[in-house]
CSV table of C-alpha atoms and ligand atoms in Angstrom, one decimal:
chain,number,residue,atom,x,y,z
A,14,UNK,CA,72.3,108.2,318.5
A,15,UNK,CA,71.0,109.6,315.2
A,16,UNK,CA,73.9,111.1,313.3
A,17,UNK,CA,73.5,114.8,312.0
A,18,UNK,CA,75.9,114.1,309.3
A,19,UNK,CA,76.9,112.2,306.5
A,20,UNK,CA,78.5,108.9,307.1
A,21,UNK,CA,82.1,109.8,306.6
A,22,UNK,CA,82.9,106.0,304.7
A,23,UNK,CA,79.9,106.6,302.3
A,24,UNK,CA,80.3,106.5,298.8
A,25,UNK,CA,78.2,107.5,296.2
A,26,UNK,CA,78.5,105.3,293.1
A,27,UNK,CA,76.8,106.0,289.7
A,28,UNK,CA,75.6,102.9,288.0
A,29,UNK,CA,75.4,103.5,284.8
A,30,UNK,CA,72.4,100.8,283.8
A,31,UNK,CA,69.7,100.8,281.2
A,32,UNK,CA,66.2,99.5,281.7
A,33,UNK,CA,63.7,98.2,279.3
A,34,UNK,CA,65.2,99.3,276.2
A,35,UNK,CA,63.9,97.7,273.0
A,36,UNK,CA,60.7,96.0,275.3
A,37,UNK,CA,57.5,96.7,275.2
A,38,UNK,CA,55.6,97.8,278.5
A,39,UNK,CA,51.7,97.4,279.1
A,40,UNK,CA,49.6,100.2,280.0
A,41,UNK,CA,48.9,99.5,283.1
A,42,UNK,CA,52.4,98.2,284.1
A,43,UNK,CA,52.0,98.0,287.5
A,44,UNK,CA,49.4,94.8,288.6
A,45,UNK,CA,47.1,95.8,285.9
A,46,UNK,CA,46.5,98.8,288.0
A,47,UNK,CA,45.3,102.1,286.5
A,48,UNK,CA,45.9,104.3,289.8
A,49,UNK,CA,49.4,102.5,291.0
A,50,UNK,CA,50.4,102.9,286.9
A,51,UNK,CA,49.1,106.3,287.2
A,52,UNK,CA,51.2,107.5,290.1
A,53,UNK,CA,54.5,106.1,288.8
A,54,UNK,CA,54.1,107.3,285.4
A,55,UNK,CA,52.8,111.2,286.8
A,56,UNK,CA,56.0,111.3,288.6
A,57,UNK,CA,58.6,110.2,285.9
A,58,UNK,CA,57.4,112.8,283.6
A,59,UNK,CA,58.8,115.4,285.7
A,60,UNK,CA,62.1,114.0,286.3
A,61,UNK,CA,63.7,115.1,283.0
A,62,UNK,CA,63.6,118.2,284.0
A,63,UNK,CA,63.1,118.3,287.3
A,64,UNK,CA,66.3,116.6,288.2
A,65,UNK,CA,68.4,118.8,285.5
A,66,UNK,CA,66.8,121.5,288.1
A,67,UNK,CA,68.0,120.2,290.9
A,68,UNK,CA,71.9,119.2,289.3
A,69,UNK,CA,71.7,122.9,288.3
A,70,UNK,CA,71.0,124.2,291.6
A,71,UNK,CA,73.5,122.2,293.5
A,72,UNK,CA,76.4,123.0,290.9
A,73,UNK,CA,75.7,126.6,291.4
A,74,UNK,CA,77.6,126.1,295.1
A,75,UNK,CA,80.4,123.4,294.4
A,76,UNK,CA,83.0,126.7,294.2
A,77,UNK,CA,85.1,126.4,297.4
A,78,UNK,CA,83.4,123.4,298.7
A,79,UNK,CA,85.1,121.0,300.8
A,80,UNK,CA,87.0,118.3,298.8
A,81,UNK,CA,84.9,115.5,300.5
A,82,UNK,CA,81.4,117.2,299.3
A,83,UNK,CA,82.7,118.5,296.0
A,84,UNK,CA,83.3,114.8,295.3
A,85,UNK,CA,79.7,113.9,296.6
A,86,UNK,CA,78.4,116.6,294.4
A,87,UNK,CA,80.2,115.3,291.0
A,88,UNK,CA,78.6,111.9,291.7
A,89,UNK,CA,75.4,113.5,292.6
A,90,UNK,CA,75.3,115.2,289.2
A,91,UNK,CA,75.9,111.9,287.4
A,92,UNK,CA,73.9,110.2,289.0
A,93,UNK,CA,71.1,112.2,288.4
A,94,UNK,CA,71.9,112.6,284.8
A,95,UNK,CA,71.6,108.9,284.4
A,96,UNK,CA,68.4,108.9,286.0
A,97,UNK,CA,66.9,111.3,283.6
A,98,UNK,CA,67.8,109.6,280.5
A,99,UNK,CA,66.7,106.7,281.7
A,100,UNK,CA,62.9,108.4,282.8
A,101,UNK,CA,63.0,109.5,279.3
A,102,UNK,CA,63.1,106.4,278.0
A,103,UNK,CA,60.6,105.0,280.5
A,104,UNK,CA,58.4,108.0,279.6
A,105,UNK,CA,58.6,107.0,276.0
A,106,UNK,CA,56.8,103.9,277.0
A,107,UNK,CA,54.4,105.9,278.6
A,108,UNK,CA,53.8,108.1,275.3
A,109,UNK,CA,53.8,104.7,273.4
A,110,UNK,CA,50.3,104.0,275.3
A,111,UNK,CA,48.6,106.7,273.6
A,112,UNK,CA,49.0,109.1,276.7
A,113,UNK,CA,49.3,112.8,275.9
A,114,UNK,CA,51.9,113.8,278.8
A,115,UNK,CA,52.1,117.4,277.4
A,116,UNK,CA,50.0,118.8,280.4
A,117,UNK,CA,51.9,117.1,283.0
A,118,UNK,CA,54.8,118.5,281.2
A,119,UNK,CA,53.7,122.0,281.2
A,120,UNK,CA,52.9,121.6,284.7
A,121,UNK,CA,56.8,121.2,285.5
A,122,UNK,CA,57.6,124.2,283.2
A,123,UNK,CA,55.1,126.7,285.2
A,124,UNK,CA,56.7,125.3,288.5
A,125,UNK,CA,60.3,125.9,287.0
A,126,UNK,CA,59.5,129.3,285.8
A,127,UNK,CA,58.5,130.3,289.3
A,128,UNK,CA,62.2,130.2,290.1
A,129,UNK,CA,63.7,131.9,287.0
A,130,UNK,CA,65.4,135.1,288.8
A,131,UNK,CA,65.1,134.0,292.2
A,132,UNK,CA,68.2,133.7,294.5
A,133,UNK,CA,70.4,130.9,293.6
A,134,UNK,CA,69.9,129.7,297.5
A,135,UNK,CA,66.2,129.5,297.3
A,136,UNK,CA,66.1,127.0,294.4
A,137,UNK,CA,69.2,125.2,296.5
A,138,UNK,CA,66.5,125.3,299.3
A,139,UNK,CA,63.7,124.0,297.3
A,140,UNK,CA,66.0,120.9,295.6
A,141,UNK,CA,66.8,120.2,299.2
A,142,UNK,CA,63.2,119.8,300.1
A,143,UNK,CA,62.4,117.9,297.0
A,144,UNK,CA,65.3,115.5,297.6
A,145,UNK,CA,64.0,114.7,301.0
A,146,UNK,CA,60.9,113.9,299.2
A,147,UNK,CA,62.6,111.4,296.8
A,148,UNK,CA,64.6,110.2,299.7
A,149,UNK,CA,61.7,109.6,302.0
A,150,UNK,CA,59.9,107.9,298.8
A,151,UNK,CA,62.7,105.7,298.0
A,152,UNK,CA,62.7,104.3,301.4
A,153,UNK,CA,59.7,103.5,301.5
A,154,UNK,CA,60.1,102.0,298.2
A,155,UNK,CA,62.4,99.4,298.9
A,156,UNK,CA,61.8,98.7,302.4
A,157,UNK,CA,58.0,97.8,301.8
A,158,UNK,CA,57.8,95.7,298.6
A,159,UNK,CA,54.5,95.7,298.2
A,160,UNK,CA,54.8,99.0,296.1
A,161,UNK,CA,56.2,97.7,293.2
A,162,UNK,CA,54.7,94.0,293.7
A,163,UNK,CA,53.3,92.8,290.7
A,164,UNK,CA,55.2,95.3,288.4
A,165,UNK,CA,56.7,94.4,285.1
A,166,UNK,CA,60.5,93.5,285.5
A,167,UNK,CA,62.1,96.3,283.6
A,168,UNK,CA,60.1,99.0,285.1
A,169,UNK,CA,60.3,98.2,288.9
A,170,UNK,CA,64.1,97.4,288.3
A,171,UNK,CA,64.1,100.9,287.3
A,172,UNK,CA,62.2,102.6,290.3
A,173,UNK,CA,64.3,100.4,292.7
A,174,UNK,CA,67.8,101.0,290.9
A,175,UNK,CA,66.5,104.9,291.1
A,176,UNK,CA,65.3,104.7,294.7
A,177,UNK,CA,68.7,103.4,295.6
A,178,UNK,CA,70.8,106.1,294.2
A,179,UNK,CA,68.2,108.5,295.8
A,180,UNK,CA,69.0,107.0,299.2
A,181,UNK,CA,72.9,107.0,298.8
A,182,UNK,CA,73.1,110.8,297.4
A,183,UNK,CA,70.3,112.0,300.0
A,184,UNK,CA,72.8,114.7,301.8
A,185,UNK,CA,74.3,116.0,298.9
A,186,UNK,CA,71.9,119.1,298.5
A,187,UNK,CA,71.4,118.9,302.2
A,188,UNK,CA,75.2,119.5,302.9
A,189,UNK,CA,75.7,121.6,300.2
A,190,UNK,CA,72.9,123.7,301.7
A,191,UNK,CA,74.6,123.8,305.3
A,192,UNK,CA,77.9,124.8,303.7
A,193,UNK,CA,76.3,127.8,301.8
A,194,UNK,CA,74.5,128.7,304.4
A,195,UNK,CA,77.4,128.6,307.4
A,196,UNK,CA,77.3,132.2,308.1
A,197,UNK,CA,73.4,132.3,308.3
A,198,UNK,CA,72.2,132.0,312.3
A,199,UNK,CA,70.4,129.0,313.0
A,200,UNK,CA,66.7,130.6,313.3
A,201,UNK,CA,67.5,132.0,309.8
A,202,UNK,CA,68.5,128.9,308.4
A,203,UNK,CA,65.6,127.0,309.9
A,204,UNK,CA,62.7,129.5,308.7
A,205,UNK,CA,64.1,129.5,305.0
A,206,UNK,CA,64.2,125.8,304.6
A,207,UNK,CA,60.7,125.1,306.3
A,208,UNK,CA,59.0,127.7,304.2
A,209,UNK,CA,60.6,126.7,301.4
A,210,UNK,CA,59.5,122.5,302.5
A,211,UNK,CA,55.9,124.3,302.8
A,212,UNK,CA,55.6,126.0,299.6
A,213,UNK,CA,57.3,123.1,297.4
A,214,UNK,CA,54.9,120.3,299.2
A,215,UNK,CA,52.1,122.1,298.0
A,216,UNK,CA,53.8,122.5,294.7
A,217,UNK,CA,54.8,118.5,294.6
A,218,UNK,CA,51.3,117.2,296.0
A,219,UNK,CA,49.1,119.2,293.7
A,220,UNK,CA,50.8,119.0,290.6
A,221,UNK,CA,51.2,115.5,291.0
A,222,UNK,CA,47.7,115.0,292.1
A,223,UNK,CA,47.0,116.9,288.8
A,224,UNK,CA,49.1,114.8,286.9
A,225,UNK,CA,47.9,111.4,288.0
A,226,UNK,CA,44.0,113.0,287.4
A,227,UNK,CA,44.7,113.9,283.6
A,228,UNK,CA,46.2,110.4,283.2
A,229,UNK,CA,43.2,108.6,284.6
A,230,UNK,CA,41.1,111.2,282.9
A,231,UNK,CA,42.5,110.0,279.6
A,232,UNK,CA,41.9,106.2,280.7
A,233,UNK,CA,37.9,107.6,280.8
A,234,UNK,CA,38.4,107.2,284.6
A,235,UNK,CA,37.0,110.2,286.4
A,236,UNK,CA,34.6,111.5,289.3
A,237,UNK,CA,34.2,110.8,292.7
A,238,UNK,CA,34.9,106.9,292.9
A,239,UNK,CA,38.3,107.6,291.2
A,240,UNK,CA,39.0,110.4,293.8
A,241,UNK,CA,38.3,108.0,296.3
A,242,UNK,CA,40.1,105.6,294.9
A,243,UNK,CA,43.3,107.7,294.8
A,244,UNK,CA,42.9,108.8,298.6
A,245,UNK,CA,42.9,104.9,299.6
A,246,UNK,CA,46.1,104.1,297.6
A,247,UNK,CA,47.8,107.3,299.0
A,248,UNK,CA,46.4,107.3,302.3
A,249,UNK,CA,45.2,103.4,302.9
A,250,UNK,CA,46.8,100.7,300.9
A,251,UNK,CA,49.9,100.7,299.9
A,252,UNK,CA,49.3,104.7,301.5
A,253,UNK,CA,52.7,106.0,300.8
A,254,UNK,CA,51.3,109.2,302.0
A,255,UNK,CA,50.7,107.7,305.0
A,256,UNK,CA,53.9,106.1,305.8
A,257,UNK,CA,56.2,109.0,304.7
A,258,UNK,CA,54.0,111.6,306.8
A,259,UNK,CA,56.5,111.5,309.6
A,260,UNK,CA,59.6,111.7,308.1
A,261,UNK,CA,58.4,114.4,306.5
A,262,UNK,CA,57.8,116.0,310.0
A,263,UNK,CA,61.1,115.1,311.0
A,264,UNK,CA,62.3,117.8,308.7
A,265,UNK,CA,61.4,120.6,310.7
A,266,UNK,CA,63.1,119.6,313.8
A,267,UNK,CA,66.0,121.6,314.8
A,268,UNK,CA,68.6,118.9,314.6
A,269,UNK,CA,67.4,117.1,311.3
A,270,UNK,CA,69.6,115.7,308.8
A,271,UNK,CA,69.2,113.0,306.1
A,272,UNK,CA,71.3,110.7,307.8
A,273,UNK,CA,69.8,111.0,311.0
A,274,UNK,CA,68.3,107.8,310.0
A,275,UNK,CA,71.1,105.4,308.3
A,276,UNK,CA,69.3,103.7,305.8
A,277,UNK,CA,72.3,102.2,303.6
A,278,UNK,CA,71.1,98.6,304.3
A,279,UNK,CA,68.4,99.4,301.6
A,280,UNK,CA,70.6,100.1,298.7
A,281,UNK,CA,72.1,96.6,299.4
A,282,UNK,CA,68.8,95.1,299.3
A,283,UNK,CA,67.3,97.0,296.1
A,284,UNK,CA,70.5,95.9,294.1
A,285,UNK,CA,70.2,92.7,295.0
A,286,UNK,CA,66.5,92.8,293.8
A,287,UNK,CA,67.5,94.6,290.1
A,288,UNK,CA,70.4,93.2,289.3
A,289,UNK,CA,68.7,90.3,287.9
A,290,UNK,CA,66.5,92.6,285.6
A,291,UNK,CA,69.7,94.5,284.3
A,292,UNK,CA,69.7,94.0,280.5
A,293,UNK,CA,72.9,92.5,279.6
A,294,UNK,CA,75.2,94.5,277.3
A,295,UNK,CA,76.2,93.4,274.2
A,296,UNK,CA,79.0,91.2,274.4
A,297,UNK,CA,81.6,91.5,271.3
A,298,UNK,CA,81.1,87.9,269.3
A,299,UNK,CA,85.0,86.3,269.4
A,300,UNK,CA,87.2,86.8,266.4
B,438,LIG,FE1,67.3,110.9,290.7
B,439,LIG,FE1,68.1,112.9,294.1
């Protein structure tokens, strides 16, 4: 029977790892494929600002949270902060390839500007929706090795590590919301959560698609053939959008909770994959 609460024995562990420092990355680091590379590059550009927004949105509601949730919020914040640090490093590799990412950053700034002056609970609802997105992508990324197959080792390891931690903390924003809206009616919760998910999905898909098209334009790839390839990448093979569609819909079901589906086995699977790629820490020379 699916659970509608976070597992009581879940521990959220920030893994303070570094990837790709001091190493060169190819322009098309994922299988020499401009489309696949643009997908991950465009997503990564949004993370530092996006994750800072998630952290603020959740932190606004930590006051008065039960101890278990308060602990999970602290671990969530640590994980997101480390993710941002690693994506800043990854994004430097993208810029090193000659890409101008200012338009992609502007998309994020514009989206975040819309949230200013909004009630804090609306920002929490948007974070919860986007955390559902990252959890869906993370699940698919680890469950289906095809997505990152052929990618440069350090880059693929970064994405697997990030995905594992997104699965691990996927219930935190949701549980914070359940706590913050504990006095609301079920219908009011469902209505706000659903409307915000629809608006967030539109912004997310539109923003990332425009980001990918801009990076591809800088590669000299434009026009209907490129759009068709992009659509095939999303819906055909590897088909991320097709694979996550059902889980996206489940968000609107009355009994939804991110831990309806316990996919913690994927965390261990990802850890065994990326552990070989973790850069060794500098070991002090023996005296
Ligand atoms: Fe993250
Ligand atoms: Fe997250």
